[in-house]
PDB file of N, CA and C in Angstrom:
ATOM      1  N   UNK A   1     -59.323  34.480  71.583  1.00  0.00           N
ATOM      2  CA  UNK A   1     -58.158  33.716  71.587  1.00  0.00           C
ATOM      3  C   UNK A   1     -58.118  33.333  72.961  1.00  0.00           C
ATOM      4  N   UNK A   2     -57.321  32.310  72.969  1.00  0.00           N
ATOM      5  CA  UNK A   2     -57.067  31.741  74.269  1.00  0.00           C
ATOM      6  C   UNK A   2     -55.663  32.054  75.073  1.00  0.00           C
ATOM      7  N   UNK A   3     -55.788  32.104  76.169  1.00  0.00           N
ATOM      8  CA  UNK A   3     -54.368  32.626  77.052  1.00  0.00           C
ATOM      9  C   UNK A   3     -53.599  31.707  77.192  1.00  0.00           C
ATOM     10  N   UNK A   4     -52.307  31.986  76.636  1.00  0.00           N
ATOM     11  CA  UNK A   4     -51.095  30.825  77.614  1.00  0.00           C
ATOM     12  C   UNK A   4     -50.352  30.895  78.865  1.00  0.00           C
ATOM     13  N   UNK A   5     -50.963  29.939  79.779  1.00  0.00           N
ATOM     14  CA  UNK A   5     -50.974  29.601  81.082  1.00  0.00           C
ATOM     15  C   UNK A   5     -49.936  29.171  81.632  1.00  0.00           C
ATOM     16  N   UNK A   6     -48.939  28.634  80.910  1.00  0.00           N
ATOM     17  CA  UNK A   6     -48.153  27.748  80.975  1.00  0.00           C
ATOM     18  C   UNK A   6     -46.971  28.403  81.742  1.00  0.00           C
ATOM     19  N   UNK A   7     -46.709  27.792  82.733  1.00  0.00           N
ATOM     20  CA  UNK A   7     -45.452  28.349  83.256  1.00  0.00           C
ATOM     21  C   UNK A   7     -44.160  27.859  83.376  1.00  0.00           C
ATOM     22  N   UNK A   8     -42.831  28.354  83.863  1.00  0.00           N
ATOM     23  CA  UNK A   8     -41.944  27.069  84.241  1.00  0.00           C
ATOM     24  C   UNK A   8     -41.791  26.728  85.059  1.00  0.00           C
ATOM     25  N   UNK A   9     -41.288  25.205  85.121  1.00  0.00           N
ATOM     26  CA  UNK A   9     -41.006  24.102  85.938  1.00  0.00           C
ATOM     27  C   UNK A   9     -40.394  25.063  87.058  1.00  0.00           C
ATOM     28  N   UNK A  10     -41.073  24.490  88.404  1.00  0.00           N
ATOM     29  CA  UNK A  10     -40.232  25.076  89.450  1.00  0.00           C
ATOM     30  C   UNK A  10     -40.165  24.210  90.332  1.00  0.00           C
ATOM     31  N   UNK A  11     -39.354  24.439  91.318  1.00  0.00           N
ATOM     32  CA  UNK A  11     -38.835  24.025  92.596  1.00  0.00           C
ATOM     33  C   UNK A  11     -38.088  22.239  92.305  1.00  0.00           C
ATOM     34  N   UNK A  12     -39.111  21.245  92.519  1.00  0.00           N
ATOM     35  CA  UNK A  12     -38.840  19.984  92.065  1.00  0.00           C
ATOM     36  C   UNK A  12     -38.748  19.322  91.100  1.00  0.00           C
ATOM     37  N   UNK A  13     -39.404  19.994  90.103  1.00  0.00           N
ATOM     38  CA  UNK A  13     -39.376  19.529  88.741  1.00  0.00           C
ATOM     39  C   UNK A  13     -38.562  19.934  87.764  1.00  0.00           C
ATOM     40  N   UNK A  14     -38.086  21.351  88.304  1.00  0.00           N
ATOM     41  CA  UNK A  14     -36.752  22.359  87.155  1.00  0.00           C
ATOM     42  C   UNK A  14     -35.835  21.541  86.992  1.00  0.00           C
ATOM     43  N   UNK A  15     -35.191  21.292  85.707  1.00  0.00           N
ATOM     44  CA  UNK A  15     -33.947  21.120  85.067  1.00  0.00           C
ATOM     45  C   UNK A  15     -32.747  21.783  86.090  1.00  0.00           C
ATOM     46  N   UNK A  16     -32.013  21.028  86.609  1.00  0.00           N
ATOM     47  CA  UNK A  16     -31.133  21.600  87.235  1.00  0.00           C
ATOM     48  C   UNK A  16     -29.773  21.148  86.807  1.00  0.00           C
ATOM     49  N   UNK A  17     -28.726  21.731  86.367  1.00  0.00           N
ATOM     50  CA  UNK A  17     -27.663  21.479  85.998  1.00  0.00           C
ATOM     51  C   UNK A  17     -26.704  20.884  87.343  1.00  0.00           C
ATOM     52  N   UNK A  18     -25.717  19.810  87.086  1.00  0.00           N
ATOM     53  CA  UNK A  18     -25.049  18.792  88.019  1.00  0.00           C
ATOM     54  C   UNK A  18     -24.077  19.770  89.135  1.00  0.00           C
ATOM     55  N   UNK A  19     -23.659  20.953  88.660  1.00  0.00           N
ATOM     56  CA  UNK A  19     -23.079  22.173  89.388  1.00  0.00           C
ATOM     57  C   UNK A  19     -23.765  22.689  90.287  1.00  0.00           C
ATOM     58  N   UNK A  20     -25.418  23.012  90.014  1.00  0.00           N
ATOM     59  CA  UNK A  20     -26.143  24.134  90.520  1.00  0.00           C
ATOM     60  C   UNK A  20     -26.560  22.999  91.516  1.00  0.00           C
ATOM     61  N   UNK A  21     -26.755  22.181  91.473  1.00  0.00           N
ATOM     62  CA  UNK A  21     -27.277  20.579  92.393  1.00  0.00           C
ATOM     63  C   UNK A  21     -26.099  20.515  93.559  1.00  0.00           C
ATOM     64  N   UNK A  22     -25.091  20.518  92.975  1.00  0.00           N
ATOM     65  CA  UNK A  22     -23.515  20.558  93.880  1.00  0.00           C
ATOM     66  C   UNK A  22     -23.472  21.339  94.530  1.00  0.00           C
ATOM     67  N   UNK A  23     -23.811  22.644  94.398  1.00  0.00           N
ATOM     68  CA  UNK A  23     -23.771  24.058  94.856  1.00  0.00           C
ATOM     69  C   UNK A  23     -24.840  23.576  95.889  1.00  0.00           C
ATOM     70  N   UNK A  24     -26.026  23.452  95.645  1.00  0.00           N
ATOM     71  CA  UNK A  24     -27.123  23.366  96.681  1.00  0.00           C
ATOM     72  C   UNK A  24     -26.452  22.478  98.004  1.00  0.00           C
ATOM     73  N   UNK A  25     -26.058  21.690  97.348  1.00  0.00           N
ATOM     74  CA  UNK A  25     -26.045  20.365  98.295  1.00  0.00           C
ATOM     75  C   UNK A  25     -24.673  20.888  99.007  1.00  0.00           C
ATOM     76  N   UNK A  26     -23.760  21.398  98.970  1.00  0.00           N
ATOM     77  CA  UNK A  26     -22.787  22.136  99.754  1.00  0.00           C
ATOM     78  C   UNK A  26     -23.159  22.802 100.366  1.00  0.00           C
ATOM     79  N   UNK A  27     -23.904  24.034 100.026  1.00  0.00           N
ATOM     80  CA  UNK A  27     -24.637  25.020 100.844  1.00  0.00           C
ATOM     81  C   UNK A  27     -25.437  24.546 102.024  1.00  0.00           C
ATOM     82  N   UNK A  28     -26.014  23.336 101.793  1.00  0.00           N
ATOM     83  CA  UNK A  28     -26.765  22.462 103.045  1.00  0.00           C
ATOM     84  C   UNK A  28     -25.997  21.899 104.057  1.00  0.00           C
ATOM     85  N   UNK A  29     -24.478  21.538 103.437  1.00  0.00           N
ATOM     86  CA  UNK A  29     -24.034  20.650 104.290  1.00  0.00           C
ATOM     87  C   UNK A  29     -22.763  21.433 104.952  1.00  0.00           C
ATOM     88  N   UNK A  30     -22.919  22.987 104.872  1.00  0.00           N
ATOM     89  CA  UNK A  30     -21.955  23.961 105.411  1.00  0.00           C
ATOM     90  C   UNK A  30     -20.521  24.074 104.705  1.00  0.00           C
ATOM     91  N   UNK A  31     -20.692  23.288 103.659  1.00  0.00           N
ATOM     92  CA  UNK A  31     -19.211  23.601 102.949  1.00  0.00           C
ATOM     93  C   UNK A  31     -18.579  24.492 101.929  1.00  0.00           C
ATOM     94  N   UNK A  32     -19.994  25.210 101.183  1.00  0.00           N
ATOM     95  CA  UNK A  32     -19.562  26.580 100.564  1.00  0.00           C
ATOM     96  C   UNK A  32     -19.751  27.737 101.427  1.00  0.00           C
ATOM     97  N   UNK A  33     -18.454  28.209 100.759  1.00  0.00           N
ATOM     98  CA  UNK A  33     -18.019  29.428 101.529  1.00  0.00           C
ATOM     99  C   UNK A  33     -18.854  31.137 100.404  1.00  0.00           C
ATOM    100  N   UNK A  34     -18.722  30.742  98.980  1.00  0.00           N
ATOM    101  CA  UNK A  34     -19.099  31.410  97.910  1.00  0.00           C
ATOM    102  C   UNK A  34     -20.459  30.821  97.237  1.00  0.00           C
ATOM    103  N   UNK A  35     -21.489  31.151  96.965  1.00  0.00           N
ATOM    104  CA  UNK A  35     -22.164  30.510  96.007  1.00  0.00           C
ATOM    105  C   UNK A  35     -21.837  31.069  95.005  1.00  0.00           C
ATOM    106  N   UNK A  36     -21.422  30.542  93.553  1.00  0.00           N
ATOM    107  CA  UNK A  36     -21.502  31.128  92.473  1.00  0.00           C
ATOM    108  C   UNK A  36     -22.746  31.995  92.064  1.00  0.00           C
ATOM    109  N   UNK A  37     -22.263  33.252  91.488  1.00  0.00           N
ATOM    110  CA  UNK A  37     -23.567  34.289  91.392  1.00  0.00           C
ATOM    111  C   UNK A  37     -25.024  33.823  90.316  1.00  0.00           C
ATOM    112  N   UNK A  38     -24.244  33.036  89.092  1.00  0.00           N
ATOM    113  CA  UNK A  38     -25.506  32.259  88.360  1.00  0.00           C
ATOM    114  C   UNK A  38     -26.268  31.377  89.042  1.00  0.00           C
ATOM    115  N   UNK A  39     -25.212  30.266  89.871  1.00  0.00           N
ATOM    116  CA  UNK A  39     -26.043  29.288  90.685  1.00  0.00           C
ATOM    117  C   UNK A  39     -27.092  29.887  91.679  1.00  0.00           C
ATOM    118  N   UNK A  40     -26.448  31.102  92.334  1.00  0.00           N
ATOM    119  CA  UNK A  40     -27.332  31.738  93.287  1.00  0.00           C
ATOM    120  C   UNK A  40     -28.933  32.633  93.051  1.00  0.00           C
ATOM    121  N   UNK A  41     -28.663  32.936  91.541  1.00  0.00           N
ATOM    122  CA  UNK A  41     -29.860  33.593  91.148  1.00  0.00           C
ATOM    123  C   UNK A  41     -30.931  32.705  90.586  1.00  0.00           C
ATOM    124  N   UNK A  42     -30.183  31.386  90.062  1.00  0.00           N
ATOM    125  CA  UNK A  42     -31.266  30.332  89.352  1.00  0.00           C
ATOM    126  C   UNK A  42     -32.298  29.808  90.768  1.00  0.00           C
ATOM    127  N   UNK A  43     -31.155  29.356  91.551  1.00  0.00           N
ATOM    128  CA  UNK A  43     -31.717  28.788  92.984  1.00  0.00           C
ATOM    129  C   UNK A  43     -33.079  29.811  93.801  1.00  0.00           C
ATOM    130  N   UNK A  44     -32.170  31.078  93.701  1.00  0.00           N
ATOM    131  CA  UNK A  44     -33.646  31.924  94.492  1.00  0.00           C
ATOM    132  C   UNK A  44     -34.591  31.864  93.347  1.00  0.00           C
ATOM    133  N   UNK A  45     -34.410  31.636  92.636  1.00  0.00           N
ATOM    134  CA  UNK A  45     -35.669  32.116  91.223  1.00  0.00           C
ATOM    135  C   UNK A  45     -36.362  30.586  91.709  1.00  0.00           C
ATOM    136  N   UNK A  46     -35.838  29.630  91.706  1.00  0.00           N
ATOM    137  CA  UNK A  46     -36.588  28.272  91.758  1.00  0.00           C
ATOM    138  C   UNK A  46     -37.279  28.206  93.221  1.00  0.00           C
ATOM    139  N   UNK A  47     -36.868  29.102  93.893  1.00  0.00           N
ATOM    140  CA  UNK A  47     -37.451  28.907  95.779  1.00  0.00           C
ATOM    141  C   UNK A  47     -36.687  27.904  96.302  1.00  0.00           C
ATOM    142  N   UNK A  48     -35.156  27.947  96.036  1.00  0.00           N
ATOM    143  CA  UNK A  48     -34.615  26.659  96.700  1.00  0.00           C
ATOM    144  C   UNK A  48     -33.532  27.096  97.603  1.00  0.00           C
ATOM    145  N   UNK A  49     -33.377  28.397  97.766  1.00  0.00           N
ATOM    146  CA  UNK A  49     -32.834  29.026  98.763  1.00  0.00           C
ATOM    147  C   UNK A  49     -33.250  30.129  98.779  1.00  0.00           C
ATOM    148  N   UNK A  50     -33.118  30.766  99.904  1.00  0.00           N
ATOM    149  CA  UNK A  50     -33.617  31.948 100.279  1.00  0.00           C
ATOM    150  C   UNK A  50     -32.569  32.711 101.387  1.00  0.00           C
ATOM    151  N   UNK A  51     -32.837  34.121 101.511  1.00  0.00           N
ATOM    152  CA  UNK A  51     -31.751  34.812 102.418  1.00  0.00           C
ATOM    153  C   UNK A  51     -32.674  35.167 104.042  1.00  0.00           C
ATOM    154  N   UNK A  52     -32.121  34.528 104.663  1.00  0.00           N
ATOM    155  CA  UNK A  52     -32.665  34.987 106.171  1.00  0.00           C
ATOM    156  C   UNK A  52     -31.586  35.518 106.906  1.00  0.00           C
ATOM    157  N   UNK A  53     -32.260  36.773 107.928  1.00  0.00           N
ATOM    158  CA  UNK A  53     -31.108  37.183 108.707  1.00  0.00           C
ATOM    159  C   UNK A  53     -30.022  37.694 107.916  1.00  0.00           C
ATOM    160  N   UNK A  54     -30.124  37.686 106.853  1.00  0.00           N
ATOM    161  CA  UNK A  54     -28.488  38.150 106.010  1.00  0.00           C
ATOM    162  C   UNK A  54     -27.842  37.096 105.521  1.00  0.00           C
ATOM    163  N   UNK A  55     -28.076  35.945 105.698  1.00  0.00           N
ATOM    164  CA  UNK A  55     -27.477  34.532 105.126  1.00  0.00           C
ATOM    165  C   UNK A  55     -28.124  33.777 104.081  1.00  0.00           C
ATOM    166  N   UNK A  56     -27.376  33.235 103.469  1.00  0.00           N
ATOM    167  CA  UNK A  56     -28.115  32.226 102.006  1.00  0.00           C
ATOM    168  C   UNK A  56     -28.583  30.739 102.792  1.00  0.00           C
ATOM    169  N   UNK A  57     -29.795  30.454 102.971  1.00  0.00           N
ATOM    170  CA  UNK A  57     -29.896  29.049 103.692  1.00  0.00           C
ATOM    171  C   UNK A  57     -30.901  28.666 102.787  1.00  0.00           C
ATOM    172  N   UNK A  58     -30.782  26.774 102.874  1.00  0.00           N
ATOM    173  CA  UNK A  58     -31.618  26.176 101.906  1.00  0.00           C
ATOM    174  C   UNK A  58     -33.287  26.115 102.489  1.00  0.00           C
ATOM    175  N   UNK A  59     -34.050  26.485 101.650  1.00  0.00           N
ATOM    176  CA  UNK A  59     -35.449  26.355 102.039  1.00  0.00           C
ATOM    177  C   UNK A  59     -36.054  24.765 102.154  1.00  0.00           C
ATOM    178  N   UNK A  60     -36.941  24.676 102.677  1.00  0.00           N
ATOM    179  CA  UNK A  60     -37.552  22.941 102.791  1.00  0.00           C
ATOM    180  C   UNK A  60     -37.932  22.459 101.220  1.00  0.00           C
ATOM    181  N   UNK A  61     -38.228  23.108 100.465  1.00  0.00           N
ATOM    182  CA  UNK A  61     -38.344  22.801  99.127  1.00  0.00           C
ATOM    183  C   UNK A  61     -36.998  22.428  98.609  1.00  0.00           C
ATOM    184  N   UNK A  62     -35.741  23.160  99.081  1.00  0.00           N
ATOM    185  CA  UNK A  62     -34.483  22.787  98.676  1.00  0.00           C
ATOM    186  C   UNK A  62     -33.650  21.556  99.102  1.00  0.00           C
ATOM    187  N   UNK A  63     -34.356  21.331 100.205  1.00  0.00           N
ATOM    188  CA  UNK A  63     -34.223  20.011 101.441  1.00  0.00           C
ATOM    189  C   UNK A  63     -34.647  19.141 100.593  1.00  0.00           C
ATOM    190  N   UNK A  64     -35.917  19.418 100.019  1.00  0.00           N
ATOM    191  CA  UNK A  64     -36.672  18.217  99.463  1.00  0.00           C
ATOM    192  C   UNK A  64     -36.435  17.704  97.993  1.00  0.00           C
ATOM    193  N   UNK A  65     -35.694  18.919  97.501  1.00  0.00           N
ATOM    194  CA  UNK A  65     -34.938  18.564  96.197  1.00  0.00           C
ATOM    195  C   UNK A  65     -33.992  17.967  96.384  1.00  0.00           C
ATOM    196  N   UNK A  66     -33.453  18.034  97.331  1.00  0.00           N
ATOM    197  CA  UNK A  66     -31.976  17.292  97.394  1.00  0.00           C
ATOM    198  C   UNK A  66     -32.066  15.952  97.826  1.00  0.00           C
ATOM    199  N   UNK A  67     -33.192  15.890  98.603  1.00  0.00           N
ATOM    200  CA  UNK A  67     -33.666  14.111  98.907  1.00  0.00           C
ATOM    201  C   UNK A  67     -33.933  13.448  97.668  1.00  0.00           C
ATOM    202  N   UNK A  68     -35.074  14.221  96.811  1.00  0.00           N
ATOM    203  CA  UNK A  68     -35.605  13.459  95.809  1.00  0.00           C
ATOM    204  C   UNK A  68     -34.733  13.438  94.664  1.00  0.00           C
ATOM    205  N   UNK A  69     -33.284  14.061  94.794  1.00  0.00           N
ATOM    206  CA  UNK A  69     -32.281  13.968  93.442  1.00  0.00           C
ATOM    207  C   UNK A  69     -31.079  13.323  94.117  1.00  0.00           C
ATOM    208  N   UNK A  70     -31.250  12.474  95.254  1.00  0.00           N
ATOM    209  CA  UNK A  70     -30.052  11.525  95.706  1.00  0.00           C
ATOM    210  C   UNK A  70     -30.256  10.218  94.750  1.00  0.00           C
TER     211      UNK A  70
END
């Protein structure tokens, strides 16, 4: 029997809703005061954001995603 080794799309190729992308962009620009919970969990899962020293920050992959989605 063959194992199914497919994984969900990650980082750059995972589909994002426009509102999730807007939240990521606002977080990067410092305009976002509170990240919606559902956006936060999805962006963490895709490794587009990370918690650093108790603060949520856009990762290098997240910045690359913002550039590619412009």
